[in-house]
Amino acid sequence: MHIFKRAALAATIAALCSSDSWADTIKVGVIAEFSGPFAMYGKQYREAVETYVAKHGTQAGEHTIEFIYKDVGGSNPDVAKTLAQELLIREEVDYLAGFTFTPNALAVAPLIDQSETPTVIFNAATSSINKGSQYFLRTSYTLPQVTAPLADWTFDQGIKTVVTAVSDYGPGIDAEKAFKAAFEKKGGKVVDAIRMPVATTDFTPFIQRVRSQNPNAVFAFLPGGPPTFGFTKTYNENGLAKSGIRFLGTAETEESNLQALGDAAIGLTTAFHYSAAHDSDVAREFNKAIKDKFPNAITNWASVGAYDGTHLIYEMVKAAGSDGPKALEAVKALKWESPRGPVEMDPQTRTVKQNVYIRGVERDTVSGLLVNREKGVIATVGDLGWTQ
């Protein structure tokens, strides 16, 4: 891979930024998965971006916005860095966005610092990412932001013993630590902490280990897509629910997999910042707009992260065009009504403050589909992992 020296990269980008060609069209590079097992993310990001553009047009202030999509394939930090270099140097982008996986986001941090390029994270949920560069902004969530409230709620429901089972990488470790700290602070006990290799496809040994501990509940975190479906399916097939071991999670019942889980998913409990069944006019308009444009689309947390991320980019472009530092300043405390509910940027963490919903899977009486029904809300939660 060709490596740019720091000084050369900075000088080249600075020269490009001063070009008159950057004055009228603002380019946004979106680095995401458009192929491979996680291609649903790129698809959902693009659907959300194009839905926002269809509603608001291609103009933001005095500028036209153009989106350029690049396929990173999966958790590939070297590829992510190469794509970011191509976008910044060859494509002359003013903003970057996307980033499903933590390693990919971290890989571009030095580049966006050098080029002063605001970079909007649509998903990657490790709390420490935004400490890697002052030019990161996040419209998704962090694992401590949703797991610590879940741990508090869990204890208050009379659940006193839990096994944690998480994928062994940044977000999983974030989730494990945040849940354990909050749960044990309340007086609960984590009786076993299981870390599973990210590439695992057979979850039976881990589920059997959970069952052998006979806890009141298992708290799980896995990357979205096939792993979450596999773990949840194995939990159901091995009868943990019937034996009284409750399932606690975050995105494990997300909408892309939910119908495939079937009736065995009914009653699974998660804490998350978004549900496609959120009861608000903005949420209903969002769902309808995506479905009208993409009839087979399924809206989930990836969709709303990209939709709100696009809104943030439009607001930055309106305020500052291609001036990265000025753009950051313009939105550092921005508030708006999202399809997930009210959100606001936190000037310190540059991650949205938002509601966290306690959700239970049930079958909707009108559509007949399984939904994540919001049962409770913890309002205006920030990134609880920032000071860790």
Steps between C-alpha positions, in 0.01 A plus 500: 500500500629844411565704817485879497744687717326725749644826369438412136142399566426816697655722235317331215163520671555862599575587140189323380285671762606839367388413146204687357359164386397433859285812529171383341481125551561341838600135473430243770682167497309210658718203601285196575431136420336453160612139455560199722311380810440852633382653170162578657667793679610669181158437350321653799739797520447575133122464520492743794730752333304492175170531688628809680624649171166424332320693773741793539658527157868514408544861614628589846530874534690626197652161424409187310571176687629191322545160667773257392478141628796269560481131595723397793357147508506451877734564792803591288695792651772501232239513226308771687815713521575451131146594401512810720825606334346450156194700595698785653766527230349371175131573556562820698226434754419754772332257743519130579226277639398139556724274712323194631797348681726654764835400342403668174414825675819502705709439187394831344544716811851628407384586148199706608713684755748597229234602251257653756219291350180461705418129509155381602483149647176325405558201731838410659416494871824478697498799733869585458482553122417869528807555717707395197420818308320825572345469152290194586127550561267208574127475427462139614572415863766351726476170684524657848219736399252213466644228727537696824129602500410138419704378798321740735162392366595132524580520870183695568301212343628262767769338284802451728737269306612537139748338261642737238580358156659745255707498184866553583568839340464866591120543511449163671752581770341845540162334546627242747681754718214749500239238587711341775592834660141627508345166602740432784477859620128437552574178691476232229765241417654404166573131560690441174638720221527324164690657211437334165728527192350740247521237225302240700206342319421216745359648820393173659804465733449852631127455553569174686750683720234759580251228588748324729521816715120516535484881527180703510593646160762516226612834361632470143672723250611401150562695179187547294405267220561123493667477847207657685254280317710189573535567872136586554385197301730274705367648825147413391582152370680402821203579721654770719178699505303193610749441780445855629820663373387834356660649193633856524662678208526810286470454122461122501133521402559769240245526223703340219504165684190525713242325279736208438525436874131419512280463808796382709612865505183616676591632843870558432608822673738757359602857580568713196471849358271411211202285408326500165179491705579833669173688544546847352401686185865547404561126530196414290599754232854357496379143458253597229757705307751216490234242408364725224845533345625149579198267537705210637693709753509409867564796729720441802771672706735509198234685303438760768872549569559579133188715468595714798862501386391642167301767684812592698704527179239724338502729803881521493504576129234769540700667775855460378531344156835322485650671807545201733574680829217747445263215410575322828440816699166554326348167609673420827177559696244444222155369603236343278207257496616165363294195402635355826382796711670823614878509456775752557873507438720495809773763451749299705454147369367591152253210535125560509315513830179304459230291662572137580195276472431176684346284227318168493433294190131448429279433200321807372124452491457709184789392274548154649875562503739472791601841637725641770235666714626778726406417860692772681734791439812641663511855368793699357789261558849603390810291440549349846834352398672830418674537836605135527 
